[in-house]
CSV table of C-alpha atoms and ligand atoms in Angstrom, one decimal:
chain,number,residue,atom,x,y,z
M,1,UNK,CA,-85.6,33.7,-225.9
M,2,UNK,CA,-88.4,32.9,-223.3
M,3,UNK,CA,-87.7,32.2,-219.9
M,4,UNK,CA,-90.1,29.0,-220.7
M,5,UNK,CA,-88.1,27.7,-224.0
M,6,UNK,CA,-84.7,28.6,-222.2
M,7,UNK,CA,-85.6,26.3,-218.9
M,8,UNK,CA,-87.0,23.1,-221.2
M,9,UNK,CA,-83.1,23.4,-223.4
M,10,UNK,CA,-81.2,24.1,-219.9
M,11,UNK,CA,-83.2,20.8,-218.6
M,12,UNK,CA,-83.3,18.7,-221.9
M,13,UNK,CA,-79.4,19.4,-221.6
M,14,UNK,CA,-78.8,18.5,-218.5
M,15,UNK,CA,-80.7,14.7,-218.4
M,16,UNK,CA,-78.8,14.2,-221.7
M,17,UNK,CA,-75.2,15.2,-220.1
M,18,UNK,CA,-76.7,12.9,-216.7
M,19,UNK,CA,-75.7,9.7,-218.6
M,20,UNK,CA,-72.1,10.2,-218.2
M,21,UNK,CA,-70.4,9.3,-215.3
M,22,UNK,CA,-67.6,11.9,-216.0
M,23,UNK,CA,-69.2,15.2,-216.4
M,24,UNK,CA,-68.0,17.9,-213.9
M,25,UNK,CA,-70.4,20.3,-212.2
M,26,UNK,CA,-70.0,23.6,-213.4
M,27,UNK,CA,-71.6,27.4,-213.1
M,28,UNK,CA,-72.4,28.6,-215.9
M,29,UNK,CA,-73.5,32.8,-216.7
M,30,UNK,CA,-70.7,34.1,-214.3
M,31,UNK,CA,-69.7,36.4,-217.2
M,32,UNK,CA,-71.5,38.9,-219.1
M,33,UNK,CA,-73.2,36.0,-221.0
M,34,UNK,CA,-75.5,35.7,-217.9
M,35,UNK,CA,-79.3,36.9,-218.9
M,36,UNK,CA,-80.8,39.8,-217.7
M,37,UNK,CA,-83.7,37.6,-216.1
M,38,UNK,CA,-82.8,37.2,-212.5
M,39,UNK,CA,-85.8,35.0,-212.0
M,40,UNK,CA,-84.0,31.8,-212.8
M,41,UNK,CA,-84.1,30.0,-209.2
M,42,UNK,CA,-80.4,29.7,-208.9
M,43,UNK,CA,-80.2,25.4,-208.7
M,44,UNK,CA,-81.3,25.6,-212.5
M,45,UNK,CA,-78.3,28.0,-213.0
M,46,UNK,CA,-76.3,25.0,-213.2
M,47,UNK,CA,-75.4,22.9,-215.9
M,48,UNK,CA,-73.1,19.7,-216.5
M,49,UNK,CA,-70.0,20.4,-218.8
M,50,UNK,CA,-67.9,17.4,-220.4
M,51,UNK,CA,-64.3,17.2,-218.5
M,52,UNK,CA,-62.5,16.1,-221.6
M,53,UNK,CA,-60.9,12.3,-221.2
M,54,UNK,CA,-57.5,11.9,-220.9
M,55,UNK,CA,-55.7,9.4,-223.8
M,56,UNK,CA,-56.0,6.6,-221.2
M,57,UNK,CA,-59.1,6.6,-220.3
M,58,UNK,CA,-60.1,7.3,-223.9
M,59,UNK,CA,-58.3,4.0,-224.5
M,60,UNK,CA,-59.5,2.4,-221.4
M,61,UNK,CA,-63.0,3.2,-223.4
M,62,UNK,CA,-62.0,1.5,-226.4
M,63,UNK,CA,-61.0,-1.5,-224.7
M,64,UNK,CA,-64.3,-2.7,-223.5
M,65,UNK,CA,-65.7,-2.5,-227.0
M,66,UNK,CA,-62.8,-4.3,-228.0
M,67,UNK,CA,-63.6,-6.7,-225.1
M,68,UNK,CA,-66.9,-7.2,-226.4
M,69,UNK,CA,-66.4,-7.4,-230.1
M,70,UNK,CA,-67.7,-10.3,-232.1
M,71,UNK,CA,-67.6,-8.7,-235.9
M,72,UNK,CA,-65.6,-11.4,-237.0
M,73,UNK,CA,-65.1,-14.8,-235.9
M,74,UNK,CA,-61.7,-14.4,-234.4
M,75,UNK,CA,-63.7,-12.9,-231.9
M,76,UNK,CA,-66.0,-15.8,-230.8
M,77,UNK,CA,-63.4,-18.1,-230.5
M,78,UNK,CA,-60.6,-16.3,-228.5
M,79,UNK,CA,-60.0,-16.3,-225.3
M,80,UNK,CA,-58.8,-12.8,-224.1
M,81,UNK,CA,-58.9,-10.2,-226.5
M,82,UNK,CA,-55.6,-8.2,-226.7
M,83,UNK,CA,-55.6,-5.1,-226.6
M,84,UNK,CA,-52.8,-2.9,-226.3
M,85,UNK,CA,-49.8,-2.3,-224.0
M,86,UNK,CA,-47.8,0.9,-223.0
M,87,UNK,CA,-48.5,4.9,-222.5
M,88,UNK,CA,-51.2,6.5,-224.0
M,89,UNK,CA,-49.6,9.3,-225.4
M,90,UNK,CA,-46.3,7.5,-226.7
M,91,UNK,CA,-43.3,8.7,-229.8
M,92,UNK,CA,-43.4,5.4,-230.5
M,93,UNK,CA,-45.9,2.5,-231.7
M,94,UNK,CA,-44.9,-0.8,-232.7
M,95,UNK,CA,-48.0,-2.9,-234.3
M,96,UNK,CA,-47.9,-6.9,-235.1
M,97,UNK,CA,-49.8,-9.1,-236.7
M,98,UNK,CA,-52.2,-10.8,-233.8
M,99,UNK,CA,-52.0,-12.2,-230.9
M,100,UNK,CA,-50.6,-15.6,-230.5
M,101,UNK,CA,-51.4,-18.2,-227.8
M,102,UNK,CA,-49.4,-16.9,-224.9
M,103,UNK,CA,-51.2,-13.4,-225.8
M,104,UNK,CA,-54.4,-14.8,-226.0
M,105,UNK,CA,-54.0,-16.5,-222.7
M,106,UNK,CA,-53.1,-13.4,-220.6
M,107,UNK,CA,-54.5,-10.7,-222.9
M,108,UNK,CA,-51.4,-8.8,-223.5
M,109,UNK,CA,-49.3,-8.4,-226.9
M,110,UNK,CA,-45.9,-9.9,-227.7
M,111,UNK,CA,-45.3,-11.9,-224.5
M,112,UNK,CA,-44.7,-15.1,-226.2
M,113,UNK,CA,-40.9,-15.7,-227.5
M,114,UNK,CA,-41.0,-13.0,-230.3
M,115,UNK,CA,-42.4,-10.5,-228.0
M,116,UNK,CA,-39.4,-10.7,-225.5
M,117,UNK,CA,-37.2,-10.4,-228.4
M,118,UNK,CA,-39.3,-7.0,-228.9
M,119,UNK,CA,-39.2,-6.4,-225.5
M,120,UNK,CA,-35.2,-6.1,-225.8
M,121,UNK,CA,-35.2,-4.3,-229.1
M,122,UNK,CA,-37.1,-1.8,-227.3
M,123,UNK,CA,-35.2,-1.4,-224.1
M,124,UNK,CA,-31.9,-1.3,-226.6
M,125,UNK,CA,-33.6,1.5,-228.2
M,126,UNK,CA,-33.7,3.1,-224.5
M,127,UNK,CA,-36.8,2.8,-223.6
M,128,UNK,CA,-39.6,0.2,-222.0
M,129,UNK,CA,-42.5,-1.8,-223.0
M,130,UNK,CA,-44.5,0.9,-220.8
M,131,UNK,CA,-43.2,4.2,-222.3
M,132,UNK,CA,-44.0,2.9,-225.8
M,133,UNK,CA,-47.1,1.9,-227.0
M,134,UNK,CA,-47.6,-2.1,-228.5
M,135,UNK,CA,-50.3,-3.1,-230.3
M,136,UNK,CA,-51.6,-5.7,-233.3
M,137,UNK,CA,-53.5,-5.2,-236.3
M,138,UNK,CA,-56.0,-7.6,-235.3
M,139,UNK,CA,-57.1,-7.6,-231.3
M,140,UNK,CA,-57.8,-11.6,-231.4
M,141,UNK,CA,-55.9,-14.4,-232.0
M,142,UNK,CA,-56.2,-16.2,-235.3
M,143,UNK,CA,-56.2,-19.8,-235.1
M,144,UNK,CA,-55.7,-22.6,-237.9
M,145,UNK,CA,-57.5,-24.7,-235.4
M,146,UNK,CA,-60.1,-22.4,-233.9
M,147,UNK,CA,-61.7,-25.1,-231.9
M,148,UNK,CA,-58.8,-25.6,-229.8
M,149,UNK,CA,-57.6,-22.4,-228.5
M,150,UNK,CA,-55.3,-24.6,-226.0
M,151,UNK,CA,-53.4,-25.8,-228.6
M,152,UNK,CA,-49.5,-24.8,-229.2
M,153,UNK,CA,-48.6,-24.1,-232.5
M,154,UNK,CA,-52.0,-22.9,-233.2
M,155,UNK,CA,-51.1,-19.4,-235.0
M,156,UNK,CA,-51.9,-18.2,-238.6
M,157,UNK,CA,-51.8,-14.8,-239.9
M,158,UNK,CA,-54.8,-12.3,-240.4
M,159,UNK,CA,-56.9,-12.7,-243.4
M,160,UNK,CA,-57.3,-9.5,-245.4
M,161,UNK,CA,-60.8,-9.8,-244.4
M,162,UNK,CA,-60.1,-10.0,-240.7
M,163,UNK,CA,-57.7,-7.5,-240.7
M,164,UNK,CA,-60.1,-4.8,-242.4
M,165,UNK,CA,-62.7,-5.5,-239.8
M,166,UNK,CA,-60.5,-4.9,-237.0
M,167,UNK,CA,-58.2,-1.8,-238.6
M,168,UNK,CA,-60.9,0.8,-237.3
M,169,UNK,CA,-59.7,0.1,-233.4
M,170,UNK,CA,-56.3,0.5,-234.9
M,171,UNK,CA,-56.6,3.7,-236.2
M,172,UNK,CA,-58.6,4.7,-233.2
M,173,UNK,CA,-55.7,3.8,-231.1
M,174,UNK,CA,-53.4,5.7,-233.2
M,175,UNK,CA,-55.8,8.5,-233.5
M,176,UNK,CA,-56.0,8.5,-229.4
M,177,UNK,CA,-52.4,8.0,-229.0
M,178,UNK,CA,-51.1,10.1,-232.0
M,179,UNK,CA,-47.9,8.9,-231.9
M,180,UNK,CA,-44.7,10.7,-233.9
M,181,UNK,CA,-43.4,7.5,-235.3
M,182,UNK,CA,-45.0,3.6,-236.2
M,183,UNK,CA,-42.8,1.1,-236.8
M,184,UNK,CA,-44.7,-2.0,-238.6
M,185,UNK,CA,-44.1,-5.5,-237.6
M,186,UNK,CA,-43.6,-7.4,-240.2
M,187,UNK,CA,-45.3,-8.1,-243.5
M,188,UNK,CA,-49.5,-8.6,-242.5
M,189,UNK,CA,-49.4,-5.0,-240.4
M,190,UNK,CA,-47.2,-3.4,-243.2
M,191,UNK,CA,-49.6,-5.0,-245.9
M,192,UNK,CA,-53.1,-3.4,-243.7
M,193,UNK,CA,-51.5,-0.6,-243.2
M,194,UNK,CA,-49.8,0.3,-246.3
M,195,UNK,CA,-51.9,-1.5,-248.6
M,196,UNK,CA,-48.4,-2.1,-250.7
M,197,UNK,CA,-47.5,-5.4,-252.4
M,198,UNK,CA,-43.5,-5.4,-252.2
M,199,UNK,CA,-42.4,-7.9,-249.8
M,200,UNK,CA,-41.1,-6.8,-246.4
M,201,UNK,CA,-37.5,-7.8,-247.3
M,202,UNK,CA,-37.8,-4.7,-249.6
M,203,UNK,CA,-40.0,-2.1,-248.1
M,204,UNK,CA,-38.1,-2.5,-244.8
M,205,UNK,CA,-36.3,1.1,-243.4
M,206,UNK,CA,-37.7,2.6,-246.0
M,207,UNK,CA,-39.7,5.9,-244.1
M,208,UNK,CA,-43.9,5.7,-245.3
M,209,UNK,CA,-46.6,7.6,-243.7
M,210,UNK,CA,-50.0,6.4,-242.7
M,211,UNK,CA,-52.8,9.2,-241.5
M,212,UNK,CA,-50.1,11.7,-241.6
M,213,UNK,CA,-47.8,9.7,-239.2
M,214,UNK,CA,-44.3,8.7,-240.2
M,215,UNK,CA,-44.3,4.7,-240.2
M,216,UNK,CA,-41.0,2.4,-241.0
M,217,UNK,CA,-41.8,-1.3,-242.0
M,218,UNK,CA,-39.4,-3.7,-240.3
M,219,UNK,CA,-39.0,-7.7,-240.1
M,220,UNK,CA,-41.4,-9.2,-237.2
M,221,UNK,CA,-39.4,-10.6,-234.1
M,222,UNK,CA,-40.5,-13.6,-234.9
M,223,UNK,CA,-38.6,-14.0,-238.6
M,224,UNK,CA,-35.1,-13.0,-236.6
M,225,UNK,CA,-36.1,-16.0,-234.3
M,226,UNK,CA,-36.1,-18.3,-237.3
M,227,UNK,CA,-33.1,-16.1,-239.4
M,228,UNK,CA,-30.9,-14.3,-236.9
M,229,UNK,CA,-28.7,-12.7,-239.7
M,230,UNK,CA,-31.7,-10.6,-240.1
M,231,UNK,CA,-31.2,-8.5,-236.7
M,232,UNK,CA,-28.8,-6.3,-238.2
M,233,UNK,CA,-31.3,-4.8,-240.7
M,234,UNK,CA,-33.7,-3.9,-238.0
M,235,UNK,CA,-31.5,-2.2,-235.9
M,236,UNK,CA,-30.7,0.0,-238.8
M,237,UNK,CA,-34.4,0.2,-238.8
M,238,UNK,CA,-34.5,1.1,-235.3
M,239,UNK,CA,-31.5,3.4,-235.8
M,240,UNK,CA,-33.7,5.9,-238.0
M,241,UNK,CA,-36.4,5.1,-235.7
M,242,UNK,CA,-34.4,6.4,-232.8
M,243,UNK,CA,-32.5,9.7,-235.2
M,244,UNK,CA,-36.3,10.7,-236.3
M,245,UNK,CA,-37.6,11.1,-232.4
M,246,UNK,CA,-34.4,12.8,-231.2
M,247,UNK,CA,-33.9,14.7,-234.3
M,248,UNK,CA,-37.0,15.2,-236.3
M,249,UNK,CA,-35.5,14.5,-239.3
M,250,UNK,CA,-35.4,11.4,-240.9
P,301,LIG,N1,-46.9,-11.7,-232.8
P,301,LIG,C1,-47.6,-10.6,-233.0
P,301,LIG,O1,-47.6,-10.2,-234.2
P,301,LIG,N2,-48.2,-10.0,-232.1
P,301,LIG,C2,-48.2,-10.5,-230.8
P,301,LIG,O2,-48.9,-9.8,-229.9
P,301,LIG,C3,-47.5,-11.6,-230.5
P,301,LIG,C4,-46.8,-12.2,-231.5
């Protein structure tokens, strides 16, 4: 190649990779790749090479497009999108339905009265809302009422319409996170998800796979708020949960 057509790649390549606030300076041509022609003035000998994100900033990425999403309505009329909680590079993933009003207030899932019930079925499983990973199937909270966001009692589930719009920051997470285990809250995320018709009293423990990741369908906290003779059946649930990430097996 010309020394000419070389220099105009090298420099079309570097003010591309100038954009990005996290490219590392690196040498390049300190092995036997480096040309023959010594004239290159040494400065131009340099080129910008992508340090790879890390899962948290990738999701930390993620989240301001979440933060700025508006490709369905639940999106206008929120108030704090909710994004996800926990380590980026968790076993474990729990995902809900959709923020309710205590969520949509502070922008953080299950905080409300079912999410504290999570919060317990994960800490009985051993572990913390910050060594799992919590998230929803939709990021925004879905209102009967959407004109009155500071209303109580105010929550409806996804519509399948909704849900489908929003499953693509879903799967991103998951991609990003690649957990070794889901476990589905309830019937709405088991329904996106799974795209299965049995009702949750049915599908629930039973061991499913989505994108080549194990997933177990469970009751959402919220139903064991209302019917507390239900409890047992997700800690069976969680039991398998729990054999599958200390075992493998399941
Ligand atoms: N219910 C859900 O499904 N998700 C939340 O974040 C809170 C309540």
């Amino acid at each position: 190649m010309k020394q000419s057509e070389y220099l105009k790649i090298l420099n079309l390549a570097k003010s591309t990779l100038e954009d990005y606030d996290n490219w590392g300076e690196t040498e390049i041509y300190k092995t036997s790749q480096k040309p023959s022609n010594k004239t290159i003035p040494e400065k131009q000998q340099k080129i910008f090479t992508k340090k790879p994100l890390t899962s948290k900033e990738q999701l930390e990425s993620l989240r301001k497009q979440v933060d700025n999403c508006k490709e369905c309505s639940l999106g206008t009329t929120r108030l704090k999108a909710v994004f996800g909680h926990g380590f980026a590079n968790a076993d474990l993933m729990f995902i809900g339905e959709g923020p309710g009003y205590d969520e949509d207030h502070k922008g953080e899932p299950f905080i409300g009265r079912a999410g504290q019930l999570l919060t317990k079925i994960i800490e009985a499983m051993g572990k913390t809302r910050d060594t799992v990973y919590i998230a929803n199937i939709v990021k925004c909270h879905p209102m009967i009422d959407p004109s009155n966001p500071e209303k109580r009692e105010n929550d409806r589930p996804p519509t399948p319409l909704e849900m489908q719009v929003c499953k693509k920051y879903l799967d991103m997470q998951i991609n990003i996170i690649q957990p070794k285990i889901i476990v589905t809250l309830g019937a709405s995320s088991t329904k996106g998800l799974l795209n299965r018709e049995e009702p949750i009293s049915r599908i629930r423990g039973t061991i499913q796979e989505y994108n080549g990741v194990k997933l177990v369908p469970t009751y959402h906290p919220s139903a064991l708020l209302r019917n507390s003779s239900l409890k047992k059946f997700v800690w069976e649930d969680m039991k398998k949960v729990m054999h599958f990430l200390n075992t493998g097996e399941i």
